[in-house]
Coordinates of C-alpha atoms in Angstrom, one line a residue:
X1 CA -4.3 122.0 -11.5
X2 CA -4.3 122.4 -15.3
X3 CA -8.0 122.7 -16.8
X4 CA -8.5 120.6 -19.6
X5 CA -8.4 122.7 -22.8
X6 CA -11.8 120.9 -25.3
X7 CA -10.7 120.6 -28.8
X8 CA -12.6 121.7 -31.6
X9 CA -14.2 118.2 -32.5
X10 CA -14.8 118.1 -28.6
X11 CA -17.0 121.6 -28.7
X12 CA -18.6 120.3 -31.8
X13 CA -19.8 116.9 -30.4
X14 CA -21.1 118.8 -27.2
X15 CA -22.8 121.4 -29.4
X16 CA -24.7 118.9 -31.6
X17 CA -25.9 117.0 -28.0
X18 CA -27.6 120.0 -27.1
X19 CA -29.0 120.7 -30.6
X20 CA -29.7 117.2 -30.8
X21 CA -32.0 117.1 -27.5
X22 CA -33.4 120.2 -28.6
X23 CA -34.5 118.5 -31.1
X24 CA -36.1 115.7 -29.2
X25 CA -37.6 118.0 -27.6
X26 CA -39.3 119.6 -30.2
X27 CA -40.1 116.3 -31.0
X28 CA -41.9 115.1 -28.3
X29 CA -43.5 118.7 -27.9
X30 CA -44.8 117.8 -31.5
X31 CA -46.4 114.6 -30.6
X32 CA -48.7 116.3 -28.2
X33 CA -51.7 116.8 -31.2
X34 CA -55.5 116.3 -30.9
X35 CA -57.3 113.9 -33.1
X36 CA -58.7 117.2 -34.7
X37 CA -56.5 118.9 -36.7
X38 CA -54.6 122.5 -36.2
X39 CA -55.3 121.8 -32.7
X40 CA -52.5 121.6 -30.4
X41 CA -52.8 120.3 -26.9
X42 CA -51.8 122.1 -24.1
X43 CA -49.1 120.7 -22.0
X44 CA -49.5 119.1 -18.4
X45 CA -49.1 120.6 -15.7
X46 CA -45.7 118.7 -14.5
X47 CA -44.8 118.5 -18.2
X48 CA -45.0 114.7 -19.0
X49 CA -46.9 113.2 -22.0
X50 CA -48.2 110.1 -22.9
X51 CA -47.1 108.9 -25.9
X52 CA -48.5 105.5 -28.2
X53 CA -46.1 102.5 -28.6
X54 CA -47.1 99.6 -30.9
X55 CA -46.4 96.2 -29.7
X56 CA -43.3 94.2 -30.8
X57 CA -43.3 91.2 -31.8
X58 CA -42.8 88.8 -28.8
X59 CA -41.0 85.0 -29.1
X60 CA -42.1 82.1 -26.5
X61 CA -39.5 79.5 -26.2
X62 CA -40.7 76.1 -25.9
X63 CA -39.0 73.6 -24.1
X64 CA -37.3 70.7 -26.2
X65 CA -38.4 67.3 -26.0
X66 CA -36.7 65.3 -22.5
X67 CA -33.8 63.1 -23.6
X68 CA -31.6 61.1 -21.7
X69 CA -28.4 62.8 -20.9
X70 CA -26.0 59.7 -20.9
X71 CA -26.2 56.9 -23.5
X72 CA -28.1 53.6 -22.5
X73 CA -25.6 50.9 -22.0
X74 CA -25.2 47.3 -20.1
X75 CA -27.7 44.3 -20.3
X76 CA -30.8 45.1 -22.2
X77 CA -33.1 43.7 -19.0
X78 CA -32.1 46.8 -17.3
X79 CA -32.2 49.5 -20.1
X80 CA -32.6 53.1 -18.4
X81 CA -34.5 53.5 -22.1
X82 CA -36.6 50.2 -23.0
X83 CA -39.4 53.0 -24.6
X84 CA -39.2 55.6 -26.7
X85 CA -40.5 59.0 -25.5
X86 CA -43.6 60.7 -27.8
X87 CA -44.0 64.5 -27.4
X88 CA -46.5 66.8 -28.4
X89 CA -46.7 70.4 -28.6
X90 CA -50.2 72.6 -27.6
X91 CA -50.6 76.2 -28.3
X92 CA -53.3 78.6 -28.8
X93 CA -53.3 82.4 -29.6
X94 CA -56.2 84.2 -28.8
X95 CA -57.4 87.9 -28.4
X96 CA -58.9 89.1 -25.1
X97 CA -61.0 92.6 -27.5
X98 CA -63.8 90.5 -29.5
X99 CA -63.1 93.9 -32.1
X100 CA -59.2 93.4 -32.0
X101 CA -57.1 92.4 -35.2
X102 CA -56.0 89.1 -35.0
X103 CA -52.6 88.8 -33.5
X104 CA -49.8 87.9 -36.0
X105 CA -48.5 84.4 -35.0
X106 CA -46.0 81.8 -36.2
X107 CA -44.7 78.6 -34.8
X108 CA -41.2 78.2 -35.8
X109 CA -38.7 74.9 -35.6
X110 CA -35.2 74.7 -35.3
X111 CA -34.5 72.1 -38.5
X112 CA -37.6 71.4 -39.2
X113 CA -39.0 74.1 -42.1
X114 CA -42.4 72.3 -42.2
X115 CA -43.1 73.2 -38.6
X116 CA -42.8 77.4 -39.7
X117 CA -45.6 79.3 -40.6
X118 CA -49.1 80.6 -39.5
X119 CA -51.4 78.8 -36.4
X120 CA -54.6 77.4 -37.8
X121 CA -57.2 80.1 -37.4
X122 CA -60.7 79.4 -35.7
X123 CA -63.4 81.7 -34.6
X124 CA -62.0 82.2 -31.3
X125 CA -58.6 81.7 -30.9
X126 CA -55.3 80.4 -33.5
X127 CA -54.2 77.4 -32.4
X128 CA -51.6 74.2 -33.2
X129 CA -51.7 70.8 -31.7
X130 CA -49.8 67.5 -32.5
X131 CA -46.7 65.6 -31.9
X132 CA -44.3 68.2 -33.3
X133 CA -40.8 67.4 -32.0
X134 CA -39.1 70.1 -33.5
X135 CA -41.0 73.5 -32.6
X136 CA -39.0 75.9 -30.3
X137 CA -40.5 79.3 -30.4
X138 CA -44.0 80.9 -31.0
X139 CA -43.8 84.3 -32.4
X140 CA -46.7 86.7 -31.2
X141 CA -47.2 90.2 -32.1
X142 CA -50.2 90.9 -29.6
X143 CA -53.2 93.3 -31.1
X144 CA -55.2 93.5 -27.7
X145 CA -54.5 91.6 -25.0
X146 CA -53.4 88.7 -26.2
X147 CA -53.4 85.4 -24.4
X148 CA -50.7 83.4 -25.8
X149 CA -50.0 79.6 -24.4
X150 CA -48.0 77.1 -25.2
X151 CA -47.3 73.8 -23.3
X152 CA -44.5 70.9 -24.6
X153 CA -45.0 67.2 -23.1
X154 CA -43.2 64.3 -23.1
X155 CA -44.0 60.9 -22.2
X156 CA -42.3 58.0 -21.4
X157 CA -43.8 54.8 -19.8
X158 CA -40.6 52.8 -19.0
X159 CA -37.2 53.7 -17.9
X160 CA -35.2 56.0 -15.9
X161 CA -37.7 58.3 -17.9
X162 CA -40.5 57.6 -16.8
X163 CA -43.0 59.7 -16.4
X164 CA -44.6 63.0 -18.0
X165 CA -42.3 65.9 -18.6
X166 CA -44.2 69.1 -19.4
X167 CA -43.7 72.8 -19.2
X168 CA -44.5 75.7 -20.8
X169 CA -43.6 78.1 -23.8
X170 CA -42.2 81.1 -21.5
X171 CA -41.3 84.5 -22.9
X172 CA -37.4 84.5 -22.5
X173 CA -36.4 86.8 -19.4
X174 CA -32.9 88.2 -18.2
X175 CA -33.8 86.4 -14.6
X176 CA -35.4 83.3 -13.6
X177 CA -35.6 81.3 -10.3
X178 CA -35.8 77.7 -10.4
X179 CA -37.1 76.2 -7.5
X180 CA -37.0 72.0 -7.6
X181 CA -34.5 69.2 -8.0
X182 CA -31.5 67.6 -6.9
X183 CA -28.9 66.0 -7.3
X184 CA -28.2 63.4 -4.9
X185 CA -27.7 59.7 -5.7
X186 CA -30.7 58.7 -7.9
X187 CA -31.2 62.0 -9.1
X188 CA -29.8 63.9 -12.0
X189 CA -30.7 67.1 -13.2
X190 CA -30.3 69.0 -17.1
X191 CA -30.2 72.6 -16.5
X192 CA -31.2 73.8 -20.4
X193 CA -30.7 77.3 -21.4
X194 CA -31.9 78.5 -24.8
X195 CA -31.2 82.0 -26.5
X196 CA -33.1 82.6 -29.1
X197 CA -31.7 86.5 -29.8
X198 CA -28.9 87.1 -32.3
X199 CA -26.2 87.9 -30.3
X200 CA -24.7 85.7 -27.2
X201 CA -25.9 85.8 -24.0
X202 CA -23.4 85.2 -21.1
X203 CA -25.4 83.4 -18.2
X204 CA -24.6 83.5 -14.4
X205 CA -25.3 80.6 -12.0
X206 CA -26.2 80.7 -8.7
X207 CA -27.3 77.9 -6.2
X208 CA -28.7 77.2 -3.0
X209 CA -29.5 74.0 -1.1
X210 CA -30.0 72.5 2.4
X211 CA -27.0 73.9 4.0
X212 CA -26.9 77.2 2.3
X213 CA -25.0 78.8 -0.7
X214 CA -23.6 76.0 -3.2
X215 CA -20.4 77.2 -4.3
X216 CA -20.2 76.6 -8.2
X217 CA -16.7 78.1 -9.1
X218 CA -15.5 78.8 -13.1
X219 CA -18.9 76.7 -14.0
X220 CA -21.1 79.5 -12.8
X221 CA -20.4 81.3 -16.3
X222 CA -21.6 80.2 -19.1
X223 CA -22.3 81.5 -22.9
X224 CA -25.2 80.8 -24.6
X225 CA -24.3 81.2 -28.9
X226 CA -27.2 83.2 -30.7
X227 CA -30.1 80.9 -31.9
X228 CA -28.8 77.9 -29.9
X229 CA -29.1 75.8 -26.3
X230 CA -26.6 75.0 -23.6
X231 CA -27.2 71.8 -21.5
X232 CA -25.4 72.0 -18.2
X233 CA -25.3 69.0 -15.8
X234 CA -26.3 69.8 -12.3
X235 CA -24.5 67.0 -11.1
X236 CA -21.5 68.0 -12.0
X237 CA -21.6 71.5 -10.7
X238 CA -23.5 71.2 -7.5
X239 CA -22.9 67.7 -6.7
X240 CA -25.3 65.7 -3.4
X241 CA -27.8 68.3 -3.3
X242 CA -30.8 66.8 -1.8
X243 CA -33.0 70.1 -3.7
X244 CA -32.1 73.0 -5.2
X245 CA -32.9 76.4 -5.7
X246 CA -31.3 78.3 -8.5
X247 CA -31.1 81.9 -10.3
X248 CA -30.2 82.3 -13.7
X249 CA -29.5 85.7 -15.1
X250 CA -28.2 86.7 -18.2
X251 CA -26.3 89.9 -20.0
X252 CA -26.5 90.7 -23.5
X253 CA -29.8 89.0 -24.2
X254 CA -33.0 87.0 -22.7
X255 CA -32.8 83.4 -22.2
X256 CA -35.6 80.5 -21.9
X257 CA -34.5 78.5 -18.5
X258 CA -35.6 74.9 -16.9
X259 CA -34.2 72.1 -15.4
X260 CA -35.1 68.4 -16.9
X261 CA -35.2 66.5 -13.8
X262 CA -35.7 62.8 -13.3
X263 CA -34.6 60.3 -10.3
X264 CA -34.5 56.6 -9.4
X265 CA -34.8 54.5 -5.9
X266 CA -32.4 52.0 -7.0
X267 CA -33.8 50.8 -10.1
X268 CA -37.6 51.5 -9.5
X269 CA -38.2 54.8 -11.8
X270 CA -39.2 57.9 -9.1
X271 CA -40.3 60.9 -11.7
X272 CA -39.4 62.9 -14.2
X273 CA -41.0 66.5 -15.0
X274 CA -39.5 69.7 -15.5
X275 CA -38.8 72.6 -13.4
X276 CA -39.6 76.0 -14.4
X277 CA -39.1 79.4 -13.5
X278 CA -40.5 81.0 -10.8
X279 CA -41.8 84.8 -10.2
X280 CA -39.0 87.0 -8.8
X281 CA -38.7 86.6 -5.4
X282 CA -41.6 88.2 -3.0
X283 CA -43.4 88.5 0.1
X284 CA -46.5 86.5 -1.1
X285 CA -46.0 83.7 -2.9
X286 CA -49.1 80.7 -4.1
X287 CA -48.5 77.0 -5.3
X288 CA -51.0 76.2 -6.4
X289 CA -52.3 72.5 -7.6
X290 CA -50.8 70.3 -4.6
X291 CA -52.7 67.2 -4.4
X292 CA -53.0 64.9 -1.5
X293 CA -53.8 61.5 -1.4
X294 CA -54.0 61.3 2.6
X295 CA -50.6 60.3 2.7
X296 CA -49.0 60.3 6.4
X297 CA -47.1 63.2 7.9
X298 CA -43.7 61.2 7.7
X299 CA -44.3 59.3 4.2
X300 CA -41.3 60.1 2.1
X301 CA -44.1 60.5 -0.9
X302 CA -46.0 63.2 0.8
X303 CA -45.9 66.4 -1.1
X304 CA -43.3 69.1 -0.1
X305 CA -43.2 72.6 -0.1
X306 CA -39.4 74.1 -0.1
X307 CA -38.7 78.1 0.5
X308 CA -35.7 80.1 0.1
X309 CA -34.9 83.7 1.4
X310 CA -31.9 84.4 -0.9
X311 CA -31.1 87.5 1.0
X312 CA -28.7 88.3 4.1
X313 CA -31.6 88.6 6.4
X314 CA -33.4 86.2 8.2
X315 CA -37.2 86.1 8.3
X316 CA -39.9 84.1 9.0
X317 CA -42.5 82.4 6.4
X318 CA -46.3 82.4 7.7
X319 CA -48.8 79.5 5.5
X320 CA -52.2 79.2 4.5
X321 CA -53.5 76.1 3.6
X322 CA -56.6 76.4 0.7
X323 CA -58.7 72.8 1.0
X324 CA -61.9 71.8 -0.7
X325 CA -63.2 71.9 3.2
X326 CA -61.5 75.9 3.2
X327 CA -58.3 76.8 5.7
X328 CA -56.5 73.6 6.8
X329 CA -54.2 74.3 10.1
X330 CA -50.9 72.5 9.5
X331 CA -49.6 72.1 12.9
X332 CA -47.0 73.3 14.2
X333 CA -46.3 74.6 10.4
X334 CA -48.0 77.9 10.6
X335 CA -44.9 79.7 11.2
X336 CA -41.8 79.0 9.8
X337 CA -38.0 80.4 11.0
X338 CA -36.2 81.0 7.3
X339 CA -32.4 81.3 7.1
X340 CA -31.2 83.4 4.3
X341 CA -29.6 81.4 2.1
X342 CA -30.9 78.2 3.2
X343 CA -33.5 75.9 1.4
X344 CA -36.1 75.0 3.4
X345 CA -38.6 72.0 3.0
X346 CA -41.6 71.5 5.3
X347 CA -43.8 68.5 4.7
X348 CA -47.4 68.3 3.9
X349 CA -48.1 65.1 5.0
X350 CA -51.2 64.6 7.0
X351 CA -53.7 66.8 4.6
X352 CA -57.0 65.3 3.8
X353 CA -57.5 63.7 0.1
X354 CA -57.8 66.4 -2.0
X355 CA -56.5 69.5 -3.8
X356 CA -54.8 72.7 -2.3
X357 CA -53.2 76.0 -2.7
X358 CA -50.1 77.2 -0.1
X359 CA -49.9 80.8 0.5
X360 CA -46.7 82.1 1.6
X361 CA -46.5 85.2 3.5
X362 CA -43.7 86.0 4.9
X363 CA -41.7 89.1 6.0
X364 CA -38.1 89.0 3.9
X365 CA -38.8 88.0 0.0
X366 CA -39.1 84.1 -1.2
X367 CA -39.1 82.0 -3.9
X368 CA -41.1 78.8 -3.4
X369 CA -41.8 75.4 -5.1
X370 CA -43.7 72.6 -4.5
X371 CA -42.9 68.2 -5.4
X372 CA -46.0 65.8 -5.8
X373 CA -45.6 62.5 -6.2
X374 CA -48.3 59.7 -7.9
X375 CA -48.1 56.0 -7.5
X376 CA -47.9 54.3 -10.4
X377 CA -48.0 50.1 -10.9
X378 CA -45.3 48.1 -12.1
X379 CA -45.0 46.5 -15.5
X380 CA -46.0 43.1 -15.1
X381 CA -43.0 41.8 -17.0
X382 CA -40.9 43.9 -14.8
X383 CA -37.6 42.8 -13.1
X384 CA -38.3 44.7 -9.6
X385 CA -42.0 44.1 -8.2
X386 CA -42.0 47.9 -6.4
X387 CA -44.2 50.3 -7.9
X388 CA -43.1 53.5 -9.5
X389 CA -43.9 57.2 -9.1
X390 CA -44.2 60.2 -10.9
X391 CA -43.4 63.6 -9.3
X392 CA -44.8 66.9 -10.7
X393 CA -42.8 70.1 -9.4
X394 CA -44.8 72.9 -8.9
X395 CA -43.7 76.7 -9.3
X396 CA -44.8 79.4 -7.2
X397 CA -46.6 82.1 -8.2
X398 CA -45.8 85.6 -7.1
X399 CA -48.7 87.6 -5.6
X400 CA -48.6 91.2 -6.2
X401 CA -49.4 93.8 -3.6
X402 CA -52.1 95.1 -5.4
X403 CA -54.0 91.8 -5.3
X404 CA -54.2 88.4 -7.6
X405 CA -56.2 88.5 -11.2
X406 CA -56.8 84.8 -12.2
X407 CA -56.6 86.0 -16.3
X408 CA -54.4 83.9 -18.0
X409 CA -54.4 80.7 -19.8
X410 CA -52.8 77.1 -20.2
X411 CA -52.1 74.8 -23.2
X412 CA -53.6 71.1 -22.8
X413 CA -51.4 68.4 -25.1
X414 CA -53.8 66.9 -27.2
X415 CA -53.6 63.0 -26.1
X416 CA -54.0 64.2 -22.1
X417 CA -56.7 64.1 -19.7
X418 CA -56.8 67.6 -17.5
X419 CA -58.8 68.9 -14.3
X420 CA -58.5 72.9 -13.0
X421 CA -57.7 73.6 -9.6
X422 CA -58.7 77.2 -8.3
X423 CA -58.5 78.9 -4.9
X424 CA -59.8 82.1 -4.1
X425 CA -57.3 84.0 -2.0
X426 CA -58.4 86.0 1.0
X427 CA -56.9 89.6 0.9
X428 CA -56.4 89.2 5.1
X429 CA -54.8 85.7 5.8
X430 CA -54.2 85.6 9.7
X431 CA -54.5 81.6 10.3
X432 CA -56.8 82.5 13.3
X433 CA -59.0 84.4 11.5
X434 CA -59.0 83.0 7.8
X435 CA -61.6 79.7 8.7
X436 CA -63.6 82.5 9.0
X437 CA -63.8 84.3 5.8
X438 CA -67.0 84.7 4.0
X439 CA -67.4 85.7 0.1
X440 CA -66.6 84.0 -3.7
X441 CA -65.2 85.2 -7.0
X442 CA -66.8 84.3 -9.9
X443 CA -64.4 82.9 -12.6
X444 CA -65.2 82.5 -16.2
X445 CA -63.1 79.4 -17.8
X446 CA -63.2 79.2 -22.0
X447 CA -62.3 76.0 -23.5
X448 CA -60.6 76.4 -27.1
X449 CA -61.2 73.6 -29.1
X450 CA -58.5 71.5 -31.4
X451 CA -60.7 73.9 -34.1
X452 CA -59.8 77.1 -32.7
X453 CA -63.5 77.6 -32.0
X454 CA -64.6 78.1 -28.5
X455 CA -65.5 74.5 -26.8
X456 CA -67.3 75.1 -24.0
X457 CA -67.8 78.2 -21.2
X458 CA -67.9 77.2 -17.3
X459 CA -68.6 79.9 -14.9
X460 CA -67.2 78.6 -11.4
X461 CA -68.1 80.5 -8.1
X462 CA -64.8 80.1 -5.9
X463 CA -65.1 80.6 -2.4
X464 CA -62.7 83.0 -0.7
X465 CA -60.6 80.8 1.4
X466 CA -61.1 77.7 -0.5
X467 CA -60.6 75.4 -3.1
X468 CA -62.5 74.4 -6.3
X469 CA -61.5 71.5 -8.1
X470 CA -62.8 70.7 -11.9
X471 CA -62.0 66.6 -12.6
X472 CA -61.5 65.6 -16.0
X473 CA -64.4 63.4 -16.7
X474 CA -66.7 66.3 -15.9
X475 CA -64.3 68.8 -18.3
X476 CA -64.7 65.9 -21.0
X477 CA -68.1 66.1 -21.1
X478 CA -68.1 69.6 -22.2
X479 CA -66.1 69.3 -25.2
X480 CA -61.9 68.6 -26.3
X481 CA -59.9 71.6 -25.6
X482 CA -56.4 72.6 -26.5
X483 CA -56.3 75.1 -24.3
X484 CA -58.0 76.7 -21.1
X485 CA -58.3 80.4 -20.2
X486 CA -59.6 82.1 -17.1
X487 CA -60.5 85.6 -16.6
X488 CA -62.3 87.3 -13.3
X489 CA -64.0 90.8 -12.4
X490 CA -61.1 93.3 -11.0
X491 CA -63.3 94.4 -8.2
X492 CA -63.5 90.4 -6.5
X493 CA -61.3 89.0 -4.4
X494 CA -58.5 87.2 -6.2
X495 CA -58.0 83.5 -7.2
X496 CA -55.2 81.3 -7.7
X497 CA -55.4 78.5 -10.3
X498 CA -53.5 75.6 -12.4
X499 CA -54.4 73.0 -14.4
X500 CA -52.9 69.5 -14.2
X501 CA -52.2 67.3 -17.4
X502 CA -52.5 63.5 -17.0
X503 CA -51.9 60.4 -19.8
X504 CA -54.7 58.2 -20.5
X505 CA -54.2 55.7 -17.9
X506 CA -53.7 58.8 -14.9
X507 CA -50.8 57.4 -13.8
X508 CA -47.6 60.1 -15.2
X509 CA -48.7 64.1 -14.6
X510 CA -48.0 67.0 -14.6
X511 CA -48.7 70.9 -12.9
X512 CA -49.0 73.8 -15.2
X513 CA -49.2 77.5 -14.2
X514 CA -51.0 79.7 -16.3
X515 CA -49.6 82.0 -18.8
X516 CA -50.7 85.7 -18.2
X517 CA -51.9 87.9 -21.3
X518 CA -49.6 89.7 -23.2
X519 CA -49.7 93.5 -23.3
X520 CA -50.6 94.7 -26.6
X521 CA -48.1 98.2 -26.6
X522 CA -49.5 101.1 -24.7
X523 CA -48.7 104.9 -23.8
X524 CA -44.9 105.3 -22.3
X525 CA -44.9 108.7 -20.3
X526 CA -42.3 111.2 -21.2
X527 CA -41.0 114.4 -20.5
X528 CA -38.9 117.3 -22.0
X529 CA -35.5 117.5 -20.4
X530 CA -33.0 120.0 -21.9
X531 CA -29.6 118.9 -21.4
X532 CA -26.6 120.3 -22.2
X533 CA -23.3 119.1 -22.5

């Protein structure tokens, strides 16, 4: 076998690669200096070195207004639009270091140029509140631990609509997990993916439902121009799906990812909310903010919890049930058999009234969601005398090994009522044991006020095991807020927490997850390699 005889240009190139990370090298090496100068700093032991990185500037992408896919047609008695839908837009920018630099922060639109430009700066926290329709990103360069929140709502009171479509501003990812949905008849679903980079980003579907793996074919592809949003159909890609589970990952940029979901029962309005993305699948997983109303095990309105092992192994889930009362046994519940590849849904049906956190533990990796639905009351000039619903989905929140921190914060819409739900998460959760467990965290919640000054402080004392529930009307009487952020002591057990958003009237809500803090840069460890060729 001949060997391969290098050209000059081919000696050259390899040459300056090991000048070039001799260089680097030296660089690094050179970065190594004390505060005082002359003074050189000896090198580690296994040679690696910490070196400072400012923060970049980070954009959240807000979700747009809901709309109506399909144009309203037919008699005017039974328009799927008789309203119009209002939305408003919440955010709030505050730094976690009282001695920090303010974080730089704009809130930009997509054709509106009165919507760009700085947050209104308080004492405590930068903040922007209102009914602005056109605002798709908040740009954040964190200075200290920034807590950055955003939420979008929409409401509708009529129509195929109806109800209150929130989410939140979410830093765009290369992976999210959807976990909510359908498509079967009543139900349509607008999977809306946004790119706000400056190149394309090509996006892969996949889906799962009910009876495993939904096969999506040429549709599973699709681009994503710079600056711009894709709506995709779920009905017309993963057609009579009674729920869904779906993973979205991108090449060549992040995307922002949700599904607008709304259904009917014939022409009675059934919810609308939005589904948003999930942690990446793990062992533990919390919903938190599922509320009962003492709804019967086999009421079709009872609220759901649905799992999915997307993996090729089978497994088996294991809940824990957080009540006001503590640990609620769901019988024969406790244990749950989990195909890969399959969606499954357990009802939860047959809790007391009240508020509760699920815990999934369970020995392959999940992604979970929860649907909770609210009875509403019919129009009194309506055609059809049955009484609506709303349904809020609920994401899951992934719980790492390490333990839960409750900092984060949430975004309130100006015009909606609220109440914060926490549960405080025992670290050993064997069903026969957890009725048992003793102990609290002590939270601190902040409200920021529409002023960006600090409305009110709450410390709440959480027991281990349970769940505390803050109602509106008590919130209220501490002041308006725009936004709501938690923070706990490291050392407690950990706690679990949401906050759900109601209109005036209580009837149309939704169930937020909070927004952890942003890192503000840091030290990325590095270490000399010499390299040649």
């Amino acid at each position: 076998m001949k060997r391969k005889k290098l050209t000059v240009p081919a000696v050259a190139r390899r040459t300056a690669a090991a000048v070039g990370g001799l260089l680097c090298a030296m660089a690094v090496a050179a970065l190594a200096v004390t505060h005082d100068a002359g003074q050189v700093a000896a090198p580690p032991a296994d040679g690696v070195r910490a070196v400072p990185v400012a923060a970049a500037e980070t954009g959240l992408v807000c979700p747009a207004p809901a709309e109506l896919q399909q144009p309203d047609v037919g008699d005017d008695e039974f328009s799927a639009a008789p309203v119009e839908t209002t939305t408003e837009l919440a955010t709030a920018v505050l730094d976690a270091a009282d001695d920090a630099e303010p974080s730089v922060t704009t809130l930009d639109g997509d054709r509106s140029a009165g919507l760009t430009g700085q947050l209104e700066a308080g004492d405590l926290a930068q903040v922007r509140a209102g009914e602005l329709d056109g605002a798709r990103m908040v740009r954040v360069t964190p200075s200290g631990g920034t807590y950055v929140t955003g939420t979008v709502a929409s409401v509708t009171t009529e129509g195929d609509l109806r109800g209150m479509v929130a989410g939140p501003c979410a830093v765009p990812t290369v992976e999210h997990w959807l976990v909510g949905g359908g498509t079967s008849v009543g139900s349509s679903g607008r999977l809306v993916l946004q790119n706000p980079g400056r190149t394309p980003a090509t996006v892969r579907l996949e889906a799962w439902g009910a009876a495993g793996p939904v096969v999506l074919g040429s549709q599973s592809l699709v681009v994503v121009p710079p600056g711009e949003q894709v709506v995709t159909m779920l009905e017309a890609v993963a057609p009579d799906q009674s729920r869904l589970a779906l993973r979205v990952t991108a090449e060549g940029g992040r995307v922002g990812a949700y599904v607008q979901h709304h259904r009917i029962e014939g022409l009675v309005p059934a919810g609308a909310d939005l589904v948003v993305g999930d942690g990446a699948p793990s062992r533990t997983t919390a919903v938190s903010g599922v509320v009962s109303t003492g709804e019967a095990v086999d009421d079709p309105h009872a609220p759901r919890l649905d799992l999915l092992a997307p993996g090729d192994t089978a497994g088996t889930a294991r809940l824990s049930v957080l009540g006001p009362d503590g640990s609620v046994r769901l019988r024969g519940s406790e244990e749950v058999a989990l195909e890969p590849g399959r969606l499954t849904t357990l009802p939860l049906g047959g809790l007391p009234e009240g508020s509760y956190t699920v815990v999934v533990d369970a020995d392959v990796p999940v992604v979970a969601g929860a649907a909770v639905d609210r009875k509403g009351t019919a129009a009194e000039d309506a055609v059809i005398d049955d009484d609506p619903y709303d349904r809020a989905w609920l994401a899951g929140q992934a719980v790492p090994t390490e333990g839960i921190v409750a900092d984060g914060a949430v975004a309130v819409p100006e015009h909606a009522s609220y109440g914060v739900t926490l549960s405080g998460v025992p670290d050993e959760r064997d069903p026969e044991q957890i009725g048992d467990v003793e102990g609290s965290t002590e939270v601190t919640l902040r409200g920021v006020g529409p002023d960006g000054d600090e409305a009110w402080t709450r410390t709440v004392d959480v027991p281990t095991g349970g769940t505390v529930e803050l109602e509106w009307a008590e919130l209220a009487e501490l002041g308006d807020a725009v936004a709501v952020v938690a923070e706990q002591p490291a050392d407690e057990p950990g706690v679990v927490w949401s906050v759900r958003i109601a209109d005036t009237d209580d009837s149309l809500f939704s169930v937020l997850a909070p927004t952890a803090p942003l890192a503000a840069g840091g030290d990325v460890r590095v270490r000399r390699v010499d390299a040649v060729g």
